[in-house]
Short mmCIF file of C-alpha atoms and ligand atoms in Angstrom, two decimals:
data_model
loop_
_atom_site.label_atom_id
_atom_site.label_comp_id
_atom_site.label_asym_id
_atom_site.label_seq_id
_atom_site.Cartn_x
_atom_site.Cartn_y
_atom_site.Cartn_z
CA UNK A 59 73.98 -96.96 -117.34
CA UNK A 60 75.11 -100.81 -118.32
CA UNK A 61 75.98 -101.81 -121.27
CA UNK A 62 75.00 -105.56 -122.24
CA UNK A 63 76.59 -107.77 -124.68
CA UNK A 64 74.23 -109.14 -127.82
CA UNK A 65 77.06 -110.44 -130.11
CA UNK A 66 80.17 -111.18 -128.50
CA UNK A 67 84.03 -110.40 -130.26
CA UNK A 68 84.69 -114.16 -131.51
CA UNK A 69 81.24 -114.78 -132.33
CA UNK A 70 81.04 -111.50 -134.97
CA UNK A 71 84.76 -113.07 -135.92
CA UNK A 72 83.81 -116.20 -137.03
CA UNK A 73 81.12 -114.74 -138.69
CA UNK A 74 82.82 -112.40 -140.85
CA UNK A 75 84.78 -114.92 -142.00
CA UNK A 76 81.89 -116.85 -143.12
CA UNK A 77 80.38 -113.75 -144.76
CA UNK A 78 83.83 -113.51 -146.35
CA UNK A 79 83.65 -117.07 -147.71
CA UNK A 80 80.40 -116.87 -149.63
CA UNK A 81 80.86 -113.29 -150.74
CA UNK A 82 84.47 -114.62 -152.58
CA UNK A 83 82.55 -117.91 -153.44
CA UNK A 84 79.84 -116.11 -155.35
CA UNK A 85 82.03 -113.75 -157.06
CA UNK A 86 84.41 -116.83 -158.31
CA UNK A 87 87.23 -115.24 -157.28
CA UNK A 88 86.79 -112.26 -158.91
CA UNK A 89 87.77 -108.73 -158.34
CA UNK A 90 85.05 -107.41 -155.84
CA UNK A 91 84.41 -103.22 -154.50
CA UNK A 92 83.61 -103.58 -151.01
CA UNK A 93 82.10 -100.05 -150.08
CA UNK A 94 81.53 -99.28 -146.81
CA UNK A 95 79.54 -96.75 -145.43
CA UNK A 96 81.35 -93.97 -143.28
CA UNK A 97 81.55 -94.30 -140.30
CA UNK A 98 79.59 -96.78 -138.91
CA UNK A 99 80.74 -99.42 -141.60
CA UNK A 100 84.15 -99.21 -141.01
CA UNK A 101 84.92 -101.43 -138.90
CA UNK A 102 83.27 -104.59 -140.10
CA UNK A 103 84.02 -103.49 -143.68
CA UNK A 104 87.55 -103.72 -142.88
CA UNK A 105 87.52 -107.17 -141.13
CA UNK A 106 85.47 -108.49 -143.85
CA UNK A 107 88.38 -107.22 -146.51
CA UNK A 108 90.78 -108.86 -144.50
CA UNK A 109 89.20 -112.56 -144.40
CA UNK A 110 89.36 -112.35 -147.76
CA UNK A 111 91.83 -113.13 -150.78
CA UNK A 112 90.54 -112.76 -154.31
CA UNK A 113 91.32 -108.79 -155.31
CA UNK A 114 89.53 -106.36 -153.03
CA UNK A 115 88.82 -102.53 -153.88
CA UNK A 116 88.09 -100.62 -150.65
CA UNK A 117 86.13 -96.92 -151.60
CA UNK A 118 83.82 -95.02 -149.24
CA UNK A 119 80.57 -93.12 -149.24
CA UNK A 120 79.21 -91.09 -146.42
CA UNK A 121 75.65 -90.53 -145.84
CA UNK A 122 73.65 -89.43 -142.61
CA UNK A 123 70.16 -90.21 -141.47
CA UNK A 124 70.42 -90.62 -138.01
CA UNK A 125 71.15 -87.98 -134.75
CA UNK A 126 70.36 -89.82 -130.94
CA UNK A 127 68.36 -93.08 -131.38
CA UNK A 128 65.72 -91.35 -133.46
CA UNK A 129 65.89 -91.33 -137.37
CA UNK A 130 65.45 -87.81 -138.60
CA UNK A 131 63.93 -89.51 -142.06
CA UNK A 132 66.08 -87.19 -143.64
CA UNK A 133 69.32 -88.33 -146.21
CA UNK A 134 71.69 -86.04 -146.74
CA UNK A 135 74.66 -86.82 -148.57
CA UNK A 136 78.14 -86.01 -147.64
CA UNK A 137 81.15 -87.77 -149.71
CA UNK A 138 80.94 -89.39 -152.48
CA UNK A 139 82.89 -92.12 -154.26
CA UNK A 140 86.69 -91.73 -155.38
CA UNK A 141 86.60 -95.14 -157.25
CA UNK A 142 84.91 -95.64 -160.73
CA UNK A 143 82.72 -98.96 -160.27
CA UNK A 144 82.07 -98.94 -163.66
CA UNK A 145 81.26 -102.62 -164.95
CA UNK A 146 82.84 -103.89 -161.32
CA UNK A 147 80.92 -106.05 -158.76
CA UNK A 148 80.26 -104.14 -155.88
CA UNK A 149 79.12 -104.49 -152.59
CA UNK A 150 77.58 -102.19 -150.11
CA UNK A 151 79.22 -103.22 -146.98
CA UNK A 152 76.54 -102.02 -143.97
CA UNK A 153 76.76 -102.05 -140.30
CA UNK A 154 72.92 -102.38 -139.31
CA UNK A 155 70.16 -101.76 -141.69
CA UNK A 156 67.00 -100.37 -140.14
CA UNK A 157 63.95 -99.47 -141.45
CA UNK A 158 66.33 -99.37 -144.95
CA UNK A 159 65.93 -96.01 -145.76
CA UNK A 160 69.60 -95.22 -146.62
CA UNK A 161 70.32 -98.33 -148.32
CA UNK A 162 67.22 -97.92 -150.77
CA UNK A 163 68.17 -94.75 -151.30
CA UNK A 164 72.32 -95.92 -152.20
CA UNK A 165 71.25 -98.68 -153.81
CA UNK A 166 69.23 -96.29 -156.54
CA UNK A 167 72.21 -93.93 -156.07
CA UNK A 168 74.88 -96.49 -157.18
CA UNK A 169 72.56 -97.95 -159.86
CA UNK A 170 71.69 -94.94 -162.06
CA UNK A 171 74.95 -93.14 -161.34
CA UNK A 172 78.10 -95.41 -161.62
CA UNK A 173 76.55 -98.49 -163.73
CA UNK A 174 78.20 -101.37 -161.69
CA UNK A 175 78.42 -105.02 -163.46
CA UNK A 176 76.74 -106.14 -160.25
CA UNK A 177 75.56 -104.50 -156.81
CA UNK A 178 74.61 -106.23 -153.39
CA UNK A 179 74.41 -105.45 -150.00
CA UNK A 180 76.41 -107.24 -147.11
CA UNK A 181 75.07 -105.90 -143.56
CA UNK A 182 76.37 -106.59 -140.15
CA UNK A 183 73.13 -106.48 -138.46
CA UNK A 184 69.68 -106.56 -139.69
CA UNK A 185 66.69 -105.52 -137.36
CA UNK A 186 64.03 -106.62 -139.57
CA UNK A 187 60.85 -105.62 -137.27
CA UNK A 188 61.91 -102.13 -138.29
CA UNK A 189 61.86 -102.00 -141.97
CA UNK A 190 59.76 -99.20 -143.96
CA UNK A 191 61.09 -100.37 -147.09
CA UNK A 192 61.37 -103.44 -148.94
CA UNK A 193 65.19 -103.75 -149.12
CA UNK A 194 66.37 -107.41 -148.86
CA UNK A 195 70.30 -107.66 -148.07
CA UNK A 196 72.00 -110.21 -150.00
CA UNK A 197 74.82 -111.41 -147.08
CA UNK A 198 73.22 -111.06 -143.10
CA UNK A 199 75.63 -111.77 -140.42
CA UNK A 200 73.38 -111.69 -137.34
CA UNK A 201 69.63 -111.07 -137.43
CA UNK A 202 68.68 -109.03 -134.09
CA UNK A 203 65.68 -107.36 -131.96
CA UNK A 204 64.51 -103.96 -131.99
CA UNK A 205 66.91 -102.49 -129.52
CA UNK A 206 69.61 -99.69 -130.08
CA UNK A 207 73.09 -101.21 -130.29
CA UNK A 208 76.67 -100.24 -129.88
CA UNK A 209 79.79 -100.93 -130.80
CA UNK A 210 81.86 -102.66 -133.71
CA UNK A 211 81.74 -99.53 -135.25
CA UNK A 212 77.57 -98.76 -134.27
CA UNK A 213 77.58 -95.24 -132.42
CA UNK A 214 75.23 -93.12 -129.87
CA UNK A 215 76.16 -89.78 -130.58
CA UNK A 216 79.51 -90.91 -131.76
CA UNK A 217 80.36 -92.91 -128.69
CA UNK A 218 81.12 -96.07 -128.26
CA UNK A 219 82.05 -97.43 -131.67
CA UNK A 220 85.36 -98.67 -130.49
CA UNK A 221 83.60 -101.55 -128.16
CA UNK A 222 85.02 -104.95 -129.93
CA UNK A 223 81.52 -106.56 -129.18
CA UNK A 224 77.88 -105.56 -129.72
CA UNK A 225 76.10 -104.15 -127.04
CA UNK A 226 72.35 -102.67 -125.63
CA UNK A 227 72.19 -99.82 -123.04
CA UNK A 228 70.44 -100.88 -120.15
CA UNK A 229 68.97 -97.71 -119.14
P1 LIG B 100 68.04 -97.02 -141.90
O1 LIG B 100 68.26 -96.05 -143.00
O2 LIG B 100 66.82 -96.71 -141.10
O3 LIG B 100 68.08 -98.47 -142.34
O4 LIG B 100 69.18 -96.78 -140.83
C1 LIG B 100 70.43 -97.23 -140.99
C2 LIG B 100 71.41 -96.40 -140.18
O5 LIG B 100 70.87 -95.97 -138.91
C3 LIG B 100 72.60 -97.24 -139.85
O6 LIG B 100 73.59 -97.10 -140.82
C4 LIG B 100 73.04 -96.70 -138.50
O7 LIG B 100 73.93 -95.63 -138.69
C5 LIG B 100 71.79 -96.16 -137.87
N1 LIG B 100 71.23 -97.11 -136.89
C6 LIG B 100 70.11 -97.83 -137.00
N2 LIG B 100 69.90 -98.59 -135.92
C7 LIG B 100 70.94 -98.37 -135.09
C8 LIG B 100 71.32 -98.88 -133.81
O8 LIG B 100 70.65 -99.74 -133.18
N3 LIG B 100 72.47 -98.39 -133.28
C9 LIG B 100 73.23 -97.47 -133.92
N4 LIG B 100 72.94 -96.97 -135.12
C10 LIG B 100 71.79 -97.41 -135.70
MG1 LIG B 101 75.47 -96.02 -140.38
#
């Protein structure tokens, strides 16, 4: 098994920091709640908190959809938030969005639950071929293929998050 590099580490830096940029240009400055999904979102969520320097709130939400490289098409929700977004601008930091199945479903979650002043999505990754539902991320760093990918917090059976870059198995 080889793993191949799609995004390499200074190329995903530079564009967080870009994603950082417009996020804080958008939101004038103001206070933003920059929830990442456990545990895949991690990673970026953190980098992305750190390129920035209006106020940041960091809370967490853990949902689960995926076991191998196969979805199950199931949700199932595990942790909830700590934070009360009330009337706050948030945004749903994500590492890849797929065939946007969790994300329509957190979106809806966030929405009728905790009343945010604003809500978007910021994703890492987005493998558009694969989408089942119509779920348009607001921030994209890096449109890719339809291949499985690892690292910068991405998983295969909880391996392999810790890679700095993104990679492909080559079987
Ligand atoms: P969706 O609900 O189908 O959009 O799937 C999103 C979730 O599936 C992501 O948060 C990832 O955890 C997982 N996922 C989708 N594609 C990949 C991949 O290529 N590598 C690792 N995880 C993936
Ligand atoms: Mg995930």
């Amino acid at each position: 098994m080889r793993i191949n590099t799609l995004i390499g580490e200074e190329n995903i830096k530079s564009r967080v920091k870009e994603l950082a940029d417009e996020i804080q240009k958008d939101s004038n400055g103001e206070e933003v709640v920059l929830i990442a999904i456990l545990k895949g979102s991690v990673f970026f969520a953190t980098e992305l908190a750190k390129q920035m320097s209006s106020p940041v709130i960091m809370d967490f939400i853990k949902v689960s959809s995926y076991s191998g490289t196969q979805s199950t098409g199931k949700i199932s929700f595990k942790l909830d938030l700590s934070e009360n977004v009330e009337n706050k601008n948030v945004i749903i930091v994500e590492d890849i969005v797929d065939t946007g199945r969790t994300l329509t479903y957190l979106k809806d979650y966030i929405l009728i639950n905790k009343h945010p002043k604003s809500l978007k999505i910021c994703t890492l990754l987005d493998k558009k071929e694969r989408r089942e539902f119509e779920l348009n991320p607001d921030y994209v760093g890096f449109d890719i293929p339809d291949k499985f990918v690892i690292g910068y917090g991405l998983d295969y059976d909880e391996k392999y998050r810790n890679l700095p870059y993104i990679g492909y198995i080559e079987q």
